[in-house]
Amino acid sequence: MKALKRRSQCPISSSLEIWGDKWSLLIIRDLMFNKKLTYGDLLKTEEKISTNILANRLVMLENHGLIQKLVHPESKAKVLYQLTPKGVDLIPVIVEINLWAEKYFTLTEEKKSLIKEIKMDKEKFILDSMNSLLQP
């Protein structure tokens, strides 16, 4: 992995340089809630990421050790993307973003259900989510 030239020693700034852009966080979100996805699956999200941006972010996230490629069990022409343990460690960040968004945005019933589940026992939700993503 190429060393990242950091703008500052601030941990927030350094972290955002790796995963803080809109598209990277959405890719991480999709891999968290869907476990393993193909390139084509990631293109089909409602945010409509362009192919060049998706390809760029996948390479960048892989280079920084947040995601990994897996052999697709049904097609040698496809790969599956999966979060690495380093990527899974972002679950608490995604949980807090969801809780913040609940305060300020109108959410779908599906998202409200997720927030309700998180609020029942946030620590358990985080641990269960992390454990399910770290299972083969």
CSV table of N, CA and C in Angstrom, one decimal:
chain,number,residue,atom,x,y,z
A,1,MET,N,0.8,-1.2,0.0
A,1,MET,CA,0.0,0.0,0.0
A,1,MET,C,0.9,1.2,0.0
A,2,LYS,N,0.6,2.1,-0.9
A,2,LYS,CA,1.4,3.4,-1.0
A,2,LYS,C,1.1,4.3,0.2
A,3,ALA,N,2.1,4.9,0.8
A,3,ALA,CA,1.9,5.7,2.0
A,3,ALA,C,1.1,6.9,1.6
A,4,LEU,N,0.1,7.3,2.4
A,4,LEU,CA,-0.8,8.4,2.2
A,4,LEU,C,-0.1,9.7,2.7
A,5,LYS,N,0.0,10.7,1.8
A,5,LYS,CA,0.6,12.0,2.2
A,5,LYS,C,-0.6,12.7,2.9
A,6,ARG,N,-0.4,12.9,4.2
A,6,ARG,CA,-1.4,13.5,5.0
A,6,ARG,C,-1.3,15.0,5.0
A,7,ARG,N,-2.5,15.7,5.0
A,7,ARG,CA,-2.5,17.2,5.0
A,7,ARG,C,-2.1,17.7,6.4
A,8,SER,N,-2.4,16.9,7.4
A,8,SER,CA,-2.1,17.3,8.8
A,8,SER,C,-2.0,16.0,9.6
A,9,GLN,N,-1.7,16.2,10.9
A,9,GLN,CA,-1.6,15.1,11.8
A,9,GLN,C,-3.0,14.8,12.5
A,10,CYS,N,-4.0,15.6,12.1
A,10,CYS,CA,-5.3,15.4,12.7
A,10,CYS,C,-5.9,14.1,12.4
A,11,PRO,N,-6.3,13.3,13.3
A,11,PRO,CA,-6.9,12.0,13.0
A,11,PRO,C,-8.2,12.0,12.2
A,12,ILE,N,-9.0,13.1,12.3
A,12,ILE,CA,-10.2,13.2,11.5
A,12,ILE,C,-9.8,13.5,10.1
A,13,SER,N,-8.9,14.4,9.9
A,13,SER,CA,-8.5,14.8,8.5
A,13,SER,C,-7.8,13.6,7.9
A,14,SER,N,-7.0,12.8,8.6
A,14,SER,CA,-6.3,11.7,8.0
A,14,SER,C,-7.3,10.6,7.6
A,15,SER,N,-8.3,10.4,8.5
A,15,SER,CA,-9.3,9.3,8.2
A,15,SER,C,-10.2,9.7,7.0
A,16,LEU,N,-10.6,11.0,6.9
A,16,LEU,CA,-11.4,11.5,5.8
A,16,LEU,C,-10.7,11.4,4.5
A,17,GLU,N,-9.4,11.5,4.5
A,17,GLU,CA,-8.7,11.3,3.2
A,17,GLU,C,-8.8,9.9,2.7
A,18,ILE,N,-9.1,9.0,3.5
A,18,ILE,CA,-9.2,7.6,3.1
A,18,ILE,C,-10.6,7.2,2.7
A,19,TRP,N,-11.6,7.5,3.6
A,19,TRP,CA,-12.9,7.1,3.4
A,19,TRP,C,-14.0,8.2,3.5
A,20,GLY,N,-13.6,9.4,3.5
A,20,GLY,CA,-14.5,10.5,3.8
A,20,GLY,C,-15.3,11.1,2.6
A,21,ASP,N,-15.0,10.6,1.4
A,21,ASP,CA,-15.8,11.2,0.3
A,21,ASP,C,-17.1,10.4,0.2
A,22,LYS,N,-18.1,11.1,-0.4
A,22,LYS,CA,-19.5,10.6,-0.5
A,22,LYS,C,-19.5,9.1,-1.0
A,23,TRP,N,-18.8,8.9,-2.1
A,23,TRP,CA,-18.9,7.6,-2.8
A,23,TRP,C,-18.3,6.5,-2.0
A,24,SER,N,-17.1,6.8,-1.4
A,24,SER,CA,-16.5,5.7,-0.6
A,24,SER,C,-17.3,5.3,0.6
A,25,LEU,N,-18.0,6.2,1.3
A,25,LEU,CA,-18.8,5.8,2.4
A,25,LEU,C,-20.0,5.1,1.9
A,26,LEU,N,-20.6,5.4,0.7
A,26,LEU,CA,-21.7,4.7,0.2
A,26,LEU,C,-21.3,3.2,-0.2
A,27,ILE,N,-20.2,3.1,-0.7
A,27,ILE,CA,-19.7,1.7,-1.0
A,27,ILE,C,-19.5,0.9,0.2
A,28,ILE,N,-18.9,1.5,1.2
A,28,ILE,CA,-18.7,0.9,2.5
A,28,ILE,C,-20.1,0.5,3.1
A,29,ARG,N,-21.0,1.4,3.1
A,29,ARG,CA,-22.4,1.2,3.6
A,29,ARG,C,-23.0,-0.1,2.9
A,30,ASP,N,-22.9,-0.1,1.5
A,30,ASP,CA,-23.5,-1.2,0.8
A,30,ASP,C,-22.8,-2.5,1.1
A,31,LEU,N,-21.5,-2.5,1.3
A,31,LEU,CA,-20.8,-3.7,1.7
A,31,LEU,C,-21.2,-4.2,3.1
A,32,MET,N,-21.4,-3.2,4.0
A,32,MET,CA,-21.8,-3.5,5.4
A,32,MET,C,-23.1,-4.2,5.4
A,33,PHE,N,-24.1,-3.7,4.7
A,33,PHE,CA,-25.4,-4.2,4.8
A,33,PHE,C,-25.8,-5.3,3.8
A,34,ASN,N,-24.9,-5.5,2.9
A,34,ASN,CA,-25.1,-6.6,1.9
A,34,ASN,C,-24.0,-7.6,1.9
A,35,LYS,N,-23.0,-7.5,2.7
A,35,LYS,CA,-21.9,-8.4,2.9
A,35,LYS,C,-20.9,-8.5,1.7
A,36,LYS,N,-21.3,-9.1,0.6
A,36,LYS,CA,-20.5,-9.3,-0.5
A,36,LYS,C,-21.3,-8.8,-1.8
A,37,LEU,N,-20.6,-8.1,-2.6
A,37,LEU,CA,-21.3,-7.5,-3.8
A,37,LEU,C,-20.3,-7.5,-5.0
A,38,THR,N,-20.9,-7.6,-6.1
A,38,THR,CA,-20.1,-7.5,-7.4
A,38,THR,C,-20.1,-6.0,-7.8
A,39,TYR,N,-19.2,-5.7,-8.7
A,39,TYR,CA,-19.1,-4.4,-9.3
A,39,TYR,C,-20.5,-3.9,-9.8
A,40,GLY,N,-21.2,-4.9,-10.5
A,40,GLY,CA,-22.5,-4.6,-11.1
A,40,GLY,C,-23.5,-4.3,-10.0
A,41,ASP,N,-23.5,-5.0,-8.9
A,41,ASP,CA,-24.4,-4.7,-7.8
A,41,ASP,C,-24.2,-3.3,-7.3
A,42,LEU,N,-22.9,-2.9,-7.1
A,42,LEU,CA,-22.6,-1.6,-6.6
A,42,LEU,C,-23.1,-0.5,-7.6
A,43,LEU,N,-23.1,-0.8,-8.8
A,43,LEU,CA,-23.6,0.2,-9.8
A,43,LEU,C,-25.1,0.4,-9.7
A,44,LYS,N,-25.8,-0.5,-9.2
A,44,LYS,CA,-27.3,-0.5,-9.2
A,44,LYS,C,-27.9,0.3,-7.9
A,45,THR,N,-27.1,0.8,-7.1
A,45,THR,CA,-27.6,1.5,-5.9
A,45,THR,C,-28.4,2.8,-6.4
A,46,GLU,N,-29.3,3.2,-5.5
A,46,GLU,CA,-30.1,4.3,-5.9
A,46,GLU,C,-29.4,5.6,-6.1
A,47,GLU,N,-28.2,5.8,-5.6
A,47,GLU,CA,-27.4,7.0,-5.8
A,47,GLU,C,-26.8,7.1,-7.2
A,48,LYS,N,-26.8,6.0,-8.0
A,48,LYS,CA,-26.3,6.0,-9.4
A,48,LYS,C,-24.9,6.5,-9.5
A,49,ILE,N,-24.0,5.8,-8.9
A,49,ILE,CA,-22.5,6.1,-9.0
A,49,ILE,C,-22.1,5.8,-10.5
A,50,SER,N,-21.2,6.7,-11.0
A,50,SER,CA,-20.8,6.4,-12.4
A,50,SER,C,-19.7,5.3,-12.4
A,51,THR,N,-19.5,4.7,-13.5
A,51,THR,CA,-18.5,3.6,-13.6
A,51,THR,C,-17.1,4.0,-13.3
A,52,ASN,N,-16.7,5.2,-13.8
A,52,ASN,CA,-15.3,5.6,-13.5
A,52,ASN,C,-15.1,5.9,-12.0
A,53,ILE,N,-16.1,6.5,-11.4
A,53,ILE,CA,-15.9,6.9,-10.0
A,53,ILE,C,-15.9,5.6,-9.1
A,54,LEU,N,-16.8,4.6,-9.5
A,54,LEU,CA,-16.9,3.4,-8.8
A,54,LEU,C,-15.5,2.6,-8.9
A,55,ALA,N,-15.0,2.5,-10.1
A,55,ALA,CA,-13.8,1.8,-10.3
A,55,ALA,C,-12.6,2.5,-9.5
A,56,ASN,N,-12.6,3.8,-9.5
A,56,ASN,CA,-11.6,4.5,-8.8
A,56,ASN,C,-11.7,4.3,-7.3
A,57,ARG,N,-12.9,4.4,-6.7
A,57,ARG,CA,-13.0,4.2,-5.3
A,57,ARG,C,-12.8,2.8,-4.8
A,58,LEU,N,-13.1,1.8,-5.7
A,58,LEU,CA,-12.8,0.4,-5.3
A,58,LEU,C,-11.3,0.2,-5.2
A,59,VAL,N,-10.6,0.7,-6.2
A,59,VAL,CA,-9.1,0.6,-6.1
A,59,VAL,C,-8.6,1.3,-4.9
A,60,MET,N,-9.0,2.5,-4.6
A,60,MET,CA,-8.5,3.3,-3.5
A,60,MET,C,-8.8,2.6,-2.2
A,61,LEU,N,-10.1,2.1,-2.0
A,61,LEU,CA,-10.4,1.4,-0.8
A,61,LEU,C,-9.7,0.1,-0.6
A,62,GLU,N,-9.4,-0.6,-1.7
A,62,GLU,CA,-8.6,-1.8,-1.7
A,62,GLU,C,-7.2,-1.5,-1.3
A,63,ASN,N,-6.6,-0.5,-1.9
A,63,ASN,CA,-5.2,-0.1,-1.6
A,63,ASN,C,-5.0,0.3,-0.2
A,64,HIS,N,-6.1,0.9,0.4
A,64,HIS,CA,-6.0,1.3,1.8
A,64,HIS,C,-6.4,0.2,2.8
A,65,GLY,N,-6.7,-1.0,2.2
A,65,GLY,CA,-7.0,-2.2,3.1
A,65,GLY,C,-8.4,-2.2,3.7
A,66,LEU,N,-9.3,-1.4,3.2
A,66,LEU,CA,-10.7,-1.4,3.7
A,66,LEU,C,-11.6,-2.5,3.0
A,67,ILE,N,-11.3,-2.8,1.8
A,67,ILE,CA,-12.0,-3.9,1.1
A,67,ILE,C,-11.0,-4.8,0.5
A,68,GLN,N,-11.6,-6.0,0.1
A,68,GLN,CA,-10.8,-7.0,-0.6
A,68,GLN,C,-11.6,-7.6,-1.7
A,69,LYS,N,-10.9,-8.1,-2.7
A,69,LYS,CA,-11.6,-8.9,-3.8
A,69,LYS,C,-11.6,-10.3,-3.5
A,70,LEU,N,-12.7,-11.0,-3.8
A,70,LEU,CA,-12.8,-12.4,-3.6
A,70,LEU,C,-13.2,-13.1,-4.9
A,71,VAL,N,-12.8,-14.3,-5.1
A,71,VAL,CA,-13.2,-15.0,-6.3
A,71,VAL,C,-14.7,-15.2,-6.3
A,72,HIS,N,-15.4,-14.9,-7.4
A,72,HIS,CA,-16.8,-15.2,-7.5
A,72,HIS,C,-17.0,-16.6,-7.7
A,73,PRO,N,-17.9,-17.2,-6.9
A,73,PRO,CA,-18.1,-18.7,-7.0
A,73,PRO,C,-18.8,-19.2,-8.3
A,74,GLU,N,-19.4,-18.3,-9.0
A,74,GLU,CA,-20.2,-18.7,-10.2
A,74,GLU,C,-19.6,-18.2,-11.5
A,75,SER,N,-18.7,-17.3,-11.4
A,75,SER,CA,-18.1,-16.7,-12.7
A,75,SER,C,-16.7,-16.2,-12.5
A,76,LYS,N,-15.8,-16.7,-13.3
A,76,LYS,CA,-14.4,-16.3,-13.3
A,76,LYS,C,-14.3,-14.8,-13.8
A,77,ALA,N,-15.2,-14.3,-14.5
A,77,ALA,CA,-15.2,-13.0,-15.1
A,77,ALA,C,-15.6,-11.9,-14.0
A,78,LYS,N,-16.2,-12.4,-12.9
A,78,LYS,CA,-16.6,-11.4,-11.9
A,78,LYS,C,-15.8,-11.6,-10.6
A,79,VAL,N,-15.8,-10.6,-9.8
A,79,VAL,CA,-15.2,-10.7,-8.4
A,79,VAL,C,-16.2,-10.2,-7.5
A,80,LEU,N,-16.1,-10.6,-6.2
A,80,LEU,CA,-16.9,-10.1,-5.1
A,80,LEU,C,-16.1,-9.2,-4.3
A,81,TYR,N,-16.7,-8.1,-3.8
A,81,TYR,CA,-16.0,-7.2,-2.9
A,81,TYR,C,-16.5,-7.4,-1.5
A,82,GLN,N,-15.6,-7.3,-0.6
A,82,GLN,CA,-16.0,-7.6,0.8
A,82,GLN,C,-15.2,-6.7,1.7
A,83,LEU,N,-15.8,-6.2,2.8
A,83,LEU,CA,-15.0,-5.4,3.8
A,83,LEU,C,-13.9,-6.3,4.4
A,84,THR,N,-12.8,-5.7,4.7
A,84,THR,CA,-11.8,-6.4,5.5
A,84,THR,C,-12.1,-6.0,7.0
A,85,PRO,N,-11.4,-6.6,7.9
A,85,PRO,CA,-11.5,-6.2,9.3
A,85,PRO,C,-11.4,-4.7,9.5
A,86,LYS,N,-10.4,-4.1,8.8
A,86,LYS,CA,-10.2,-2.7,8.9
A,86,LYS,C,-11.5,-1.9,8.4
A,87,GLY,N,-12.1,-2.4,7.4
A,87,GLY,CA,-13.4,-1.8,6.9
A,87,GLY,C,-14.5,-2.0,7.9
A,88,VAL,N,-14.6,-3.2,8.4
A,88,VAL,CA,-15.6,-3.6,9.4
A,88,VAL,C,-15.6,-2.7,10.6
A,89,ASP,N,-14.4,-2.3,10.9
A,89,ASP,CA,-14.2,-1.4,12.1
A,89,ASP,C,-14.9,0.0,11.9
A,90,LEU,N,-15.4,0.3,10.7
A,90,LEU,CA,-16.1,1.5,10.5
A,90,LEU,C,-17.6,1.4,10.9
A,91,ILE,N,-18.0,0.2,11.2
A,91,ILE,CA,-19.5,0.1,11.6
A,91,ILE,C,-19.9,1.1,12.6
A,92,PRO,N,-19.2,1.3,13.7
A,92,PRO,CA,-19.7,2.3,14.7
A,92,PRO,C,-19.8,3.7,14.1
A,93,VAL,N,-19.0,4.1,13.1
A,93,VAL,CA,-19.1,5.4,12.4
A,93,VAL,C,-20.4,5.4,11.7
A,94,ILE,N,-20.7,4.4,10.9
A,94,ILE,CA,-21.9,4.3,10.1
A,94,ILE,C,-23.1,4.3,11.0
A,95,VAL,N,-23.1,3.6,12.1
A,95,VAL,CA,-24.2,3.6,13.1
A,95,VAL,C,-24.4,5.1,13.6
A,96,GLU,N,-23.4,5.8,13.9
A,96,GLU,CA,-23.6,7.1,14.5
A,96,GLU,C,-24.1,8.1,13.4
A,97,ILE,N,-23.6,7.9,12.1
A,97,ILE,CA,-24.2,8.7,11.0
A,97,ILE,C,-25.7,8.5,10.9
A,98,ASN,N,-26.1,7.2,11.0
A,98,ASN,CA,-27.5,6.9,10.9
A,98,ASN,C,-28.3,7.5,12.0
A,99,LEU,N,-27.8,7.5,13.2
A,99,LEU,CA,-28.5,8.1,14.4
A,99,LEU,C,-28.5,9.6,14.2
A,100,TRP,N,-27.5,10.2,13.7
A,100,TRP,CA,-27.5,11.7,13.5
A,100,TRP,C,-28.6,12.0,12.5
A,101,ALA,N,-28.6,11.2,11.4
A,101,ALA,CA,-29.5,11.5,10.3
A,101,ALA,C,-31.0,11.4,10.7
A,102,GLU,N,-31.2,10.5,11.6
A,102,GLU,CA,-32.6,10.3,12.1
A,102,GLU,C,-33.1,11.7,12.7
A,103,LYS,N,-32.3,12.4,13.3
A,103,LYS,CA,-32.7,13.7,14.0
A,103,LYS,C,-33.0,14.7,12.9
A,104,TYR,N,-32.4,14.7,11.8
A,104,TYR,CA,-32.5,15.8,10.8
A,104,TYR,C,-33.1,15.5,9.5
A,105,PHE,N,-33.4,14.3,9.2
A,105,PHE,CA,-34.0,13.9,7.9
A,105,PHE,C,-35.2,13.0,8.1
A,106,THR,N,-36.1,13.1,7.1
A,106,THR,CA,-37.2,12.1,7.0
A,106,THR,C,-36.7,10.8,6.5
A,107,LEU,N,-36.9,9.7,7.2
A,107,LEU,CA,-36.4,8.4,6.8
A,107,LEU,C,-37.5,7.5,6.3
A,108,THR,N,-37.1,6.6,5.5
A,108,THR,CA,-38.0,5.5,5.0
A,108,THR,C,-38.4,4.6,6.2
A,109,GLU,N,-39.4,3.9,6.0
A,109,GLU,CA,-39.8,2.9,7.1
A,109,GLU,C,-38.7,1.9,7.3
A,110,GLU,N,-38.1,1.5,6.3
A,110,GLU,CA,-37.0,0.5,6.4
A,110,GLU,C,-35.8,1.1,7.3
A,111,LYS,N,-35.5,2.4,7.0
A,111,LYS,CA,-34.4,3.0,7.8
A,111,LYS,C,-34.9,3.3,9.2
A,112,LYS,N,-36.2,3.6,9.4
A,112,LYS,CA,-36.7,3.8,10.8
A,112,LYS,C,-36.6,2.5,11.6
A,113,SER,N,-36.9,1.4,10.9
A,113,SER,CA,-36.8,0.1,11.5
A,113,SER,C,-35.3,-0.2,11.9
A,114,LEU,N,-34.4,0.1,11.1
A,114,LEU,CA,-33.0,-0.1,11.4
A,114,LEU,C,-32.6,0.8,12.6
A,115,ILE,N,-33.0,2.0,12.6
A,115,ILE,CA,-32.7,3.0,13.7
A,115,ILE,C,-33.3,2.4,15.0
A,116,LYS,N,-34.5,1.9,14.9
A,116,LYS,CA,-35.1,1.4,16.1
A,116,LYS,C,-34.3,0.2,16.7
A,117,GLU,N,-33.9,-0.7,15.8
A,117,GLU,CA,-33.0,-1.8,16.2
A,117,GLU,C,-31.7,-1.3,16.8
A,118,ILE,N,-31.1,-0.3,16.2
A,118,ILE,CA,-29.9,0.2,16.8
A,118,ILE,C,-30.1,0.8,18.2
A,119,LYS,N,-31.2,1.5,18.3
A,119,LYS,CA,-31.5,2.2,19.6
A,119,LYS,C,-31.8,1.2,20.7
A,120,MET,N,-32.3,0.0,20.4
A,120,MET,CA,-32.7,-1.0,21.4
A,120,MET,C,-31.4,-1.4,22.2
A,121,ASP,N,-30.3,-1.6,21.5
A,121,ASP,CA,-29.1,-2.0,22.1
A,121,ASP,C,-28.0,-1.7,21.1
A,122,LYS,N,-27.5,-0.5,21.1
A,122,LYS,CA,-26.5,0.0,20.1
A,122,LYS,C,-25.2,-0.9,20.2
A,123,GLU,N,-24.7,-1.2,21.3
A,123,GLU,CA,-23.5,-2.0,21.4
A,123,GLU,C,-23.7,-3.4,20.9
A,124,LYS,N,-24.8,-4.0,21.2
A,124,LYS,CA,-25.1,-5.3,20.7
A,124,LYS,C,-25.3,-5.3,19.1
A,125,PHE,N,-25.9,-4.3,18.6
A,125,PHE,CA,-26.1,-4.1,17.2
A,125,PHE,C,-24.7,-4.0,16.5
A,126,ILE,N,-23.9,-3.2,17.0
A,126,ILE,CA,-22.5,-3.1,16.5
A,126,ILE,C,-21.8,-4.4,16.5
A,127,LEU,N,-21.7,-5.0,17.6
A,127,LEU,CA,-21.0,-6.3,17.8
A,127,LEU,C,-21.6,-7.4,16.8
A,128,ASP,N,-22.9,-7.5,16.8
A,128,ASP,CA,-23.5,-8.5,15.9
A,128,ASP,C,-23.2,-8.2,14.5
A,129,SER,N,-23.3,-6.9,14.1
A,129,SER,CA,-23.0,-6.5,12.7
A,129,SER,C,-21.5,-6.9,12.4
A,130,MET,N,-20.6,-6.5,13.3
A,130,MET,CA,-19.2,-6.8,13.0
A,130,MET,C,-19.0,-8.3,12.9
A,131,ASN,N,-19.5,-9.0,13.8
A,131,ASN,CA,-19.3,-10.5,13.8
A,131,ASN,C,-19.9,-11.1,12.5
A,132,SER,N,-21.0,-10.7,12.1
A,132,SER,CA,-21.6,-11.3,10.9
A,132,SER,C,-20.8,-10.9,9.6
A,133,LEU,N,-20.2,-9.8,9.6
A,133,LEU,CA,-19.3,-9.4,8.5
A,133,LEU,C,-18.0,-10.1,8.5
A,134,LEU,N,-17.5,-10.5,9.7
A,134,LEU,CA,-16.2,-11.2,9.8
A,134,LEU,C,-16.3,-12.7,9.6
A,135,GLN,N,-17.5,-13.2,9.5
A,135,GLN,CA,-17.8,-14.6,9.2
A,135,GLN,C,-17.5,-14.9,7.8
A,136,PRO,N,-16.9,-16.1,7.5
A,136,PRO,CA,-16.7,-16.4,6.0
A,136,PRO,C,-18.0,-16.6,5.3
